[in-house]
Coordinates of C-alpha atoms in Angstrom, one line a residue:
M1290 CA 5.4 -15.7 40.6
M1291 CA 8.8 -14.7 39.7
N1292 CA 9.8 -17.5 37.4
N1293 CA 6.4 -16.5 35.5
T1294 CA 7.6 -12.4 35.5
N1295 CA 10.9 -13.5 34.4
R1296 CA 9.6 -16.2 31.3
S1297 CA 7.4 -13.2 30.5
R1298 CA 9.9 -10.7 30.3
E1299 CA 12.0 -13.3 28.3
E1300 CA 9.3 -14.0 25.7
N1301 CA 8.8 -10.5 25.2
Q1302 CA 12.3 -9.8 24.5
R1303 CA 12.5 -12.6 21.9
K1304 CA 9.4 -11.2 20.3
K1305 CA 10.6 -7.6 20.4
E1306 CA 13.9 -9.2 18.8
S1307 CA 11.8 -11.0 16.1
T1308 CA 10.2 -7.9 15.0
V1309 CA 13.6 -5.8 14.6
T1310 CA 14.9 -8.9 13.0
S1311 CA 11.6 -8.9 10.7
L1312 CA 12.0 -5.2 10.0
D1313 CA 15.8 -5.8 9.2
S1314 CA 15.3 -8.7 6.8
R1315 CA 12.5 -6.6 4.8
F1316 CA 14.9 -3.7 4.7
N1317 CA 17.7 -5.9 3.6
Q1318 CA 15.4 -7.5 0.8
T1319 CA 14.7 -4.3 -0.6
L1320 CA 18.2 -3.3 -0.7
K1321 CA 18.9 -6.5 -2.9
N1322 CA 16.3 -5.5 -4.9
V1323 CA 18.0 -2.0 -5.6
Q1324 CA 21.1 -3.5 -6.1
G1325 CA 20.0 -5.9 -8.4
L1326 CA 18.8 -3.1 -10.4
L1327 CA 21.9 -1.2 -10.1
K1328 CA 24.1 -4.2 -11.4
G1329 CA 21.5 -5.0 -14.1
R1330 CA 20.2 -8.2 -12.8
S1331 CA 16.6 -7.3 -13.0
I1332 CA 17.0 -5.0 -16.2
P1333 CA 16.1 -7.1 -19.0
G1334 CA 18.3 -6.3 -22.0
K1335 CA 20.3 -3.2 -21.9
I1336 CA 19.7 0.5 -22.7
L1337 CA 20.8 1.6 -25.8
L1338 CA 23.4 4.4 -26.0
T1339 CA 24.6 5.4 -29.2
R1340 CA 26.5 7.9 -31.1
R1341 CA 24.2 8.8 -33.9
S1342 CA 22.7 12.3 -34.1
D1343 CA 19.9 11.5 -31.3
P1344 CA 19.4 14.3 -28.7
S1345 CA 17.3 11.9 -27.2
L1346 CA 20.0 10.5 -24.9
Q1347 CA 21.6 13.7 -24.0
E1348 CA 19.1 15.1 -21.7
L1349 CA 18.1 13.8 -18.1
S1350 CA 15.4 15.3 -15.6
P1351 CA 16.9 18.4 -13.9
E1352 CA 17.0 16.5 -10.8
Y1353 CA 19.8 14.1 -11.9
E1354 CA 22.5 15.8 -13.8
R1355 CA 24.9 14.2 -16.0
S1356 CA 28.3 14.8 -16.3
S1357 CA 29.8 16.0 -19.6
S1358 CA 32.3 13.7 -20.2
F1359 CA 29.0 11.2 -21.0
K1360 CA 29.0 14.0 -24.3
D1361 CA 32.4 13.1 -25.1
A1362 CA 32.8 9.1 -24.2
G1363 CA 34.2 7.2 -26.9
S1364 CA 34.1 3.7 -25.5
S1365 CA 31.1 1.4 -24.8
D1366 CA 32.7 0.9 -21.5
R1367 CA 32.8 4.4 -20.3
M1368 CA 29.3 4.5 -21.6
T1369 CA 28.5 1.8 -18.9
K1370 CA 29.9 3.6 -16.4
E1371 CA 28.2 6.8 -17.0
V1372 CA 24.7 4.8 -17.2
E1373 CA 25.7 2.9 -13.6
A1374 CA 26.7 6.9 -12.2
I1375 CA 23.1 7.8 -13.4
L1376 CA 21.2 4.8 -11.9
I1377 CA 23.3 5.7 -8.4
S1378 CA 22.3 9.2 -8.5
I1379 CA 18.4 8.4 -9.3
F1380 CA 18.5 5.5 -6.5
T1381 CA 20.7 7.0 -3.7
H1382 CA 17.7 9.2 -2.4
H1383 CA 15.5 6.2 -2.3
C1384 CA 17.7 3.8 -0.5
V1385 CA 18.4 6.9 2.0
S1386 CA 14.4 7.3 2.1
L1387 CA 14.4 3.5 2.9
L1388 CA 17.0 3.5 5.5
K1389 CA 15.5 6.6 7.3
N1390 CA 12.1 4.2 7.4
F1391 CA 13.7 1.6 8.8
M1392 CA 15.4 3.5 11.8
E1393 CA 12.2 5.4 12.6
E1394 CA 10.1 1.9 12.8
V1395 CA 13.3 0.4 14.9
Q1396 CA 13.4 3.0 16.8
S1397 CA 9.5 3.4 17.3
T1398 CA 9.7 -0.5 18.3
S1399 CA 12.3 0.7 20.7
N1400 CA 10.4 2.9 22.4
A1401 CA 7.2 1.1 22.5
N1402 CA 9.0 -1.3 25.0
K1403 CA 10.8 0.8 27.2
N1404 CA 7.9 0.8 29.4
T1405 CA 8.2 -1.3 32.5
N1406 CA 5.2 -1.9 33.2
V1407 CA 4.0 -5.6 32.3
N1408 CA 0.5 -5.0 31.0
K1409 CA 1.6 -2.3 28.5
L1410 CA 4.4 -4.1 27.5
T1411 CA 2.4 -7.3 26.7
T1412 CA 0.1 -4.8 25.0
S1413 CA 2.4 -3.2 22.9
T1414 CA 4.1 -6.6 22.1
S1415 CA 0.7 -7.7 20.8
N1416 CA 0.6 -4.8 18.9
I1417 CA 4.0 -5.2 16.9
E1418 CA 3.3 -8.8 16.4
N1419 CA -0.4 -7.8 14.4
T1420 CA 1.7 -5.2 12.5
S1421 CA 4.3 -7.8 11.9
K1422 CA 1.9 -10.1 10.6
E1423 CA 0.0 -7.7 8.2
V1424 CA 3.2 -6.8 6.7
Q1425 CA 3.1 -10.3 5.8
K1426 CA -0.1 -10.6 3.9
S1427 CA 0.0 -10.2 0.5
A1428 CA -3.3 -7.9 0.6
M1429 CA -0.9 -5.0 1.1
G1430 CA 2.4 -3.7 0.3
A1431 CA 5.2 -3.7 2.9
R1432 CA 5.5 0.0 2.6
A1433 CA 2.3 0.5 3.0
T1434 CA 1.6 -1.3 6.5
D1435 CA 5.0 0.5 8.2
S1436 CA 4.1 2.1 11.3
A1437 CA 6.4 5.3 10.5
R1438 CA 4.6 5.6 7.4
V1439 CA 1.1 5.1 8.7
M1440 CA 2.2 8.0 11.0
K1441 CA 3.0 10.1 8.0
F1442 CA -0.4 9.4 6.7
T1443 CA -1.7 10.4 9.7
K1444 CA 0.1 13.6 9.6
V1445 CA -0.9 14.6 6.6
L1446 CA -4.5 13.6 6.4
S1447 CA -5.2 15.7 9.6
G1448 CA -4.3 18.9 8.8
T1449 CA -7.2 21.4 8.3
T1450 CA -6.0 21.6 4.7
V1451 CA -4.2 18.5 3.1
V1452 CA -1.2 19.4 0.9
L1453 CA -1.9 16.9 -2.1
E1454 CA 1.5 17.0 -3.3
N1455 CA 3.0 15.5 0.1
L1456 CA -0.5 13.2 -0.2
R1457 CA 1.1 12.3 -3.8
E1458 CA 4.5 11.3 -2.7
L1459 CA 3.4 9.3 0.6
A1460 CA 0.7 7.1 -1.9
W1461 CA 2.7 6.6 -4.7
S1462 CA 4.9 3.8 -2.5
G1463 CA 1.2 2.4 -1.2
V1464 CA -1.7 3.5 1.1
P1465 CA -2.8 1.5 4.3
D1466 CA -6.0 -0.2 3.5
Y1467 CA -8.1 1.5 6.4
M1468 CA -6.6 5.1 4.8
R1469 CA -7.4 4.0 0.7
P1470 CA -11.0 5.6 0.7
D1471 CA -10.3 8.9 2.2
V1472 CA -7.0 8.9 0.2
W1473 CA -8.2 8.0 -3.2
R1474 CA -11.2 10.6 -2.9
L1475 CA -8.5 13.5 -1.9
L1476 CA -6.0 12.3 -5.1
L1477 CA -8.5 12.5 -7.7
G1478 CA -9.9 15.6 -6.3
Y1479 CA -13.4 14.2 -5.8
A1480 CA -13.1 15.3 -1.9
P1481 CA -11.8 18.8 -1.3
P1482 CA -8.4 19.1 0.7
N1483 CA -10.2 21.8 2.9
S1484 CA -11.4 19.1 5.5
D1485 CA -14.4 21.8 6.6
R1486 CA -15.5 21.6 3.5
K1487 CA -15.6 17.8 2.7
E1488 CA -19.0 16.4 4.2
G1489 CA -20.5 19.5 2.7
V1490 CA -19.2 18.6 -0.8
L1491 CA -19.7 14.8 -0.6
R1492 CA -23.5 15.1 0.4
R1493 CA -24.0 17.4 -2.5
K1494 CA -22.2 15.1 -5.0
R1495 CA -24.0 12.2 -3.9
L1496 CA -27.5 13.5 -4.1
E1497 CA -26.4 14.9 -7.6
Y1498 CA -25.8 11.3 -8.8
L1499 CA -29.1 10.2 -7.1
D1500 CA -31.0 12.4 -9.1
C1501 CA -28.7 11.2 -12.3
V1502 CA -30.0 7.7 -11.6
S1503 CA -33.6 8.5 -11.6
R1504 CA -33.6 10.6 -14.6
Y1505 CA -31.4 8.2 -16.5
Y1506 CA -31.4 4.5 -15.4
D1507 CA -34.4 4.0 -13.5
I1508 CA -37.0 4.9 -16.2
P1509 CA -38.6 2.6 -18.8
D1510 CA -37.3 1.5 -21.9
T1511 CA -39.8 3.2 -24.0
D1512 CA -38.3 6.3 -23.0
R1513 CA -34.7 5.4 -24.3
S1514 CA -33.2 5.6 -28.1
D1515 CA -32.4 2.6 -29.7
D1516 CA -28.9 3.5 -28.8
E1517 CA -29.2 3.6 -25.1
I1518 CA -31.2 0.3 -25.3
N1519 CA -28.5 -1.2 -26.9
M1520 CA -26.0 0.4 -24.4
L1521 CA -27.5 -0.8 -21.4
R1522 CA -28.2 -4.5 -23.0
Q1523 CA -24.0 -4.2 -23.2
I1524 CA -23.9 -3.4 -19.7
A1525 CA -25.7 -6.0 -18.9
V1526 CA -23.9 -8.5 -20.6
D1527 CA -20.5 -7.3 -19.6
C1528 CA -21.4 -6.9 -15.7
P1529 CA -21.4 -10.5 -14.9
R1530 CA -18.2 -11.0 -16.6
T1531 CA -16.2 -8.6 -14.7
V1532 CA -13.5 -10.1 -12.6
P1533 CA -14.7 -13.3 -12.9
D1534 CA -12.2 -15.0 -10.7
V1535 CA -13.4 -13.0 -7.7
T1536 CA -16.8 -14.6 -6.2
F1537 CA -18.1 -11.3 -4.5
F1538 CA -18.3 -10.0 -7.8
H1539 CA -20.9 -12.9 -8.9
E1540 CA -23.5 -11.2 -6.3
P1541 CA -26.5 -9.7 -8.1
K1542 CA -26.7 -6.7 -5.9
V1543 CA -23.0 -5.9 -6.6
Q1544 CA -23.8 -6.6 -10.6
K1545 CA -26.4 -4.2 -10.6
S1546 CA -24.4 -1.4 -9.0
L1547 CA -22.0 -1.9 -11.2
E1548 CA -24.7 -1.7 -14.2
R1549 CA -26.1 1.8 -12.3
I1550 CA -22.8 3.1 -12.4
L1551 CA -21.7 2.4 -15.6
Y1552 CA -25.1 3.5 -17.4
T1553 CA -25.3 6.6 -15.7
W1554 CA -21.6 7.5 -16.5
A1555 CA -22.3 6.5 -20.2
I1556 CA -25.1 9.0 -20.6
R1557 CA -23.3 11.5 -18.9
H1558 CA -20.3 11.1 -21.2
P1559 CA -21.8 10.9 -25.0
A1560 CA -18.8 11.5 -26.6
S1561 CA -17.6 8.2 -25.9
G1562 CA -20.5 6.5 -24.7
Y1563 CA -20.0 3.3 -22.9
V1564 CA -16.6 1.1 -24.2
Q1565 CA -16.1 -2.5 -23.0
G1566 CA -13.2 -2.4 -20.5
I1567 CA -14.7 0.7 -18.8
N1568 CA -16.5 -2.2 -16.2
D1569 CA -12.9 -3.0 -15.0
L1570 CA -12.0 0.3 -14.3
A1571 CA -14.9 0.6 -11.9
T1572 CA -14.3 -2.6 -9.6
P1573 CA -11.1 -1.0 -7.6
F1574 CA -13.2 1.9 -6.5
L1575 CA -16.3 -0.5 -6.1
V1576 CA -13.7 -2.6 -3.7
V1577 CA -12.1 0.3 -1.9
F1578 CA -15.3 2.1 -1.0
L1579 CA -16.8 -1.1 0.2
S1580 CA -14.4 -1.8 2.5
E1581 CA -15.7 1.3 4.5
Y1582 CA -18.7 -0.7 5.3
L1583 CA -17.8 -4.6 5.3
E1584 CA -14.9 -5.9 7.5
G1585 CA -12.6 -9.1 6.6
G1586 CA -11.2 -10.3 3.3
M1587 CA -13.3 -9.9 0.0
D1588 CA -14.2 -13.5 -0.2
N1589 CA -16.6 -12.9 2.9
W1590 CA -18.3 -9.8 2.0
S1591 CA -22.0 -9.4 1.2
V1592 CA -23.9 -6.3 0.3
S1593 CA -27.3 -8.1 1.3
N1594 CA -26.8 -6.3 4.7
L1595 CA -26.2 -2.8 3.5
S1596 CA -28.8 -0.1 3.6
P1597 CA -30.0 1.4 0.2
E1598 CA -28.6 4.7 1.8
K1599 CA -25.0 3.2 2.4
I1600 CA -25.1 1.2 -1.1
S1601 CA -26.1 4.8 -2.5
N1602 CA -22.9 6.2 -1.3
I1603 CA -20.8 3.9 -2.6
E1604 CA -22.1 4.0 -6.1
A1605 CA -21.8 7.9 -6.1
D1606 CA -18.3 7.8 -5.0
C1607 CA -17.6 4.8 -7.8
Y1608 CA -19.0 7.0 -10.0
W1609 CA -17.4 10.5 -9.3
C1610 CA -13.9 8.7 -9.1
L1611 CA -14.5 7.0 -12.0
S1612 CA -15.5 10.1 -14.0
K1613 CA -12.6 12.0 -12.5
L1614 CA -10.0 9.0 -14.0
L1615 CA -11.6 9.3 -17.3
D1616 CA -11.4 12.7 -17.5
G1617 CA -7.7 12.3 -17.7
M1618 CA -7.7 9.8 -20.6
Q1619 CA -11.0 10.8 -22.3
D1620 CA -9.5 9.8 -25.9
H1621 CA -8.7 6.6 -24.8
Y1622 CA -12.4 5.8 -25.2
T1623 CA -13.8 8.0 -28.2
F1624 CA -14.1 6.7 -31.5
A1625 CA -11.4 4.1 -32.7
Q1626 CA -9.7 5.0 -29.4
P1627 CA -6.7 7.1 -30.7
G1628 CA -5.4 7.8 -27.1
I1629 CA -4.3 4.1 -26.6
Q1630 CA -3.3 3.9 -30.3
R1631 CA -0.9 6.8 -29.3
L1632 CA 0.1 4.8 -26.3
V1633 CA 0.7 2.0 -27.6
F1634 CA 3.1 3.2 -30.2
K1635 CA 5.0 4.8 -27.7
L1636 CA 5.5 1.8 -25.7
K1637 CA 6.7 0.0 -28.7
E1638 CA 9.8 2.8 -29.3
L1639 CA 10.7 2.9 -25.6
V1640 CA 10.9 -1.1 -25.6
R1641 CA 13.0 -0.5 -28.8
R1642 CA 15.1 1.9 -26.9
I1643 CA 15.4 -0.3 -23.5
D1644 CA 15.5 -4.0 -24.8
E1645 CA 16.4 -4.1 -28.7
P1646 CA 16.8 -7.8 -28.8
V1647 CA 13.2 -8.4 -27.8
S1648 CA 11.8 -5.5 -30.0
R1649 CA 13.9 -6.9 -32.9
H1650 CA 12.2 -10.8 -32.1
V1651 CA 8.7 -9.2 -31.7
E1652 CA 8.9 -7.3 -35.1
E1653 CA 10.5 -10.6 -36.7
Q1654 CA 7.6 -12.4 -35.9
G1655 CA 5.3 -10.3 -37.0
L1656 CA 3.6 -9.6 -33.7
E1657 CA 1.9 -6.2 -33.6
F1658 CA 2.1 -4.2 -29.9
L1659 CA -1.3 -3.6 -30.7
Q1660 CA -2.3 -7.0 -30.5
F1661 CA -1.8 -7.6 -26.8
A1662 CA -0.7 -4.3 -25.4
F1663 CA -4.2 -2.7 -26.8
R1664 CA -6.0 -4.5 -23.8
W1665 CA -3.2 -3.4 -20.8
F1666 CA -4.1 0.3 -21.6
N1667 CA -7.6 -0.4 -21.6
C1668 CA -8.1 -2.0 -18.7
L1669 CA -5.2 -0.8 -17.1
L1670 CA -3.7 -4.1 -16.1
I1671 CA -6.8 -5.1 -14.0
R1672 CA -7.0 -8.6 -16.2
E1673 CA -3.4 -9.2 -16.1
I1674 CA -2.7 -9.1 -12.4
P1675 CA -4.3 -11.1 -9.4
F1676 CA -6.9 -8.6 -8.3
H1677 CA -5.7 -8.4 -4.9
L1678 CA -2.5 -6.7 -6.6
V1679 CA -4.9 -4.1 -8.3
T1680 CA -5.6 -1.6 -5.4
R1681 CA -1.9 -1.0 -4.7
L1682 CA -1.0 -0.7 -8.3
W1683 CA -3.6 1.9 -8.5
D1684 CA -2.5 3.8 -5.1
T1685 CA 0.8 4.3 -7.8
Y1686 CA -1.6 5.4 -11.2
L1687 CA -3.7 8.2 -8.9
A1688 CA -0.6 9.3 -7.4
E1689 CA 0.7 10.0 -10.8
G1690 CA -2.2 12.4 -11.3
D1691 CA -2.3 14.1 -14.3
A1692 CA 0.7 12.3 -15.8
L1693 CA -0.6 8.6 -15.3
P1694 CA -0.9 8.2 -19.3
E1695 CA 2.5 8.6 -19.6
F1696 CA 3.7 7.0 -16.9
L1697 CA 1.9 3.8 -17.9
V1698 CA 4.2 3.5 -20.7
Y1699 CA 6.8 3.0 -18.3
I1700 CA 5.1 0.5 -16.4
F1701 CA 3.6 -1.7 -19.3
A1702 CA 7.3 -1.3 -20.6
S1703 CA 8.7 -2.6 -17.2
F1704 CA 5.8 -5.2 -16.9
L1705 CA 6.8 -6.4 -20.3
L1706 CA 10.6 -7.1 -19.7
T1707 CA 9.8 -8.9 -16.6
W1708 CA 9.6 -11.8 -19.1
S1709 CA 12.6 -10.7 -21.7
D1710 CA 14.8 -13.7 -21.8
K1711 CA 11.2 -16.0 -22.3
L1712 CA 9.8 -13.8 -25.1
Q1713 CA 13.0 -14.2 -27.2
T1714 CA 12.4 -18.0 -27.4
L1715 CA 8.6 -17.6 -28.6
D1716 CA 7.5 -17.9 -32.0
F1717 CA 4.5 -15.7 -33.3
Q1718 CA 1.8 -18.4 -32.0
E1719 CA 3.7 -19.1 -28.6
L1720 CA 3.8 -15.3 -28.2
V1721 CA 0.6 -14.4 -28.9
M1722 CA -0.8 -17.4 -26.0
F1723 CA 2.1 -16.2 -23.5
L1724 CA 1.2 -12.7 -23.7
Q1725 CA -2.8 -13.6 -23.6
H1726 CA -2.2 -15.9 -20.3
L1727 CA 0.7 -13.9 -18.4
P1728 CA 2.1 -16.2 -15.6
T1729 CA 1.1 -13.6 -13.0
Q1730 CA -1.3 -15.9 -10.9
K1731 CA 1.4 -16.4 -8.1
W1732 CA 2.5 -12.6 -8.0
T1733 CA 2.7 -11.1 -4.9
H1734 CA 3.7 -7.7 -4.2
A1735 CA 7.4 -8.0 -4.7
E1736 CA 6.9 -8.8 -8.1
L1737 CA 4.7 -5.7 -8.6
E1738 CA 7.5 -3.6 -6.4
M1739 CA 9.9 -4.4 -8.9
V1740 CA 7.8 -3.5 -11.9
L1741 CA 6.9 0.1 -10.4
S1742 CA 10.9 0.4 -9.6
R1743 CA 12.2 0.0 -13.2
A1744 CA 8.9 2.0 -14.4
F1745 CA 10.4 4.7 -11.7
M1746 CA 13.9 4.7 -13.2
W1747 CA 13.4 4.8 -16.7
H1748 CA 10.9 7.6 -16.3
S1749 CA 13.6 9.4 -14.3
M1750 CA 16.0 8.9 -17.0
F1751 CA 13.8 9.3 -20.1
N1752 CA 11.2 11.5 -18.8
N1753 CA 12.7 15.2 -20.0
S1754 CA 13.9 13.0 -23.4
P1755 CA 10.3 13.0 -25.4
S1756 CA 12.8 12.7 -28.8
H1757 CA 13.6 8.9 -27.5
F1758 CA 10.0 8.1 -29.0
A1759 CA 11.0 8.9 -32.4
S1760 CA 12.7 6.8 -34.8

């Protein structure tokens, strides 16, 4: 009996050490990523610093003050040192935050294992093992599953009134799967921050959606205009093409839900109507709100057992959240889509500033940014990355709030310059083919987090210097 007890204690101790080692390994890897950024290994090209009469690089966000010597820098070496100082200041608070989270996790693990009761110790160790396995899954970013972060989310969401700024700060780095539906509703302003009003508001909005469906969708074609009939036909054609790599979206009932959402939205927004690409934007919401009712991986999902009431609630939540998202980028989908054209121009100018060799090569090959980046802005990268990464990316999108359209420019610049060296070796035809079929099929959260880290860095440097977009 004593031998069994000793073996059990030794095994539990090994598991505890393994968990701490796993946390330590993940923390060290994150620090390596940050160090890589600081040393320039992961920054494609170089940020151009010139002494021309260009005010764009003489400003930074007030958070990151630059030394007065920068303006007087007389050599590129000195400028390089100043850039390093800027980058270090940008990431210092990030590193401190990472260290704090890491220590909280280790402390939490240590406290959980101090209990001398063998049964409780075994249960605690089992929970830690499950958490460790979840961290390793590519279905969610590592930071979103950290127990310390889960506790922070719980604290923010448990208040009578949710402080949205605190929620945005947490959500930017990823939201735990089971919390994502509630968090997204709050971030988009669909659910009220006051928890006492939540149920009443959601009930009213869901009934309003049902009324819209009965008035606009559940009617015979004889009651529709020719334009409405053509729009419904286009939506019916596009729905089966939506996220073709995910079998769940092949279900007829799922496609019918998507059709109802898109048609109702288009009728209620006549300034834009339905535009191809909006069908992609509805899919993250559909997956997230279905996750409240369906368990396991998406590959095993089926809506056939869901009641009509549940399906209606899911559709309503998707409809209203899609509406809230697109309210902030209406001119992206109106005639000629001027909002997207404006952002593509800003993307071109930002890439020119960050990585001039890539910019020059693309221009010399005669490739216009509109030819590849238009789809990125139109579908928000949904077609460019594996679908299991989309909800993590959208955590950051929604956390940005009204600033999202401008921040997309930085994300897409970071995304493009992931292949900086490769792009410079391709001719026009090869560039077109490469950018239409980017090698992201095997991407994990590590690659996505690096894209977001670079975007954050460049946004911090240039956000208050809008003239850097000027020629």
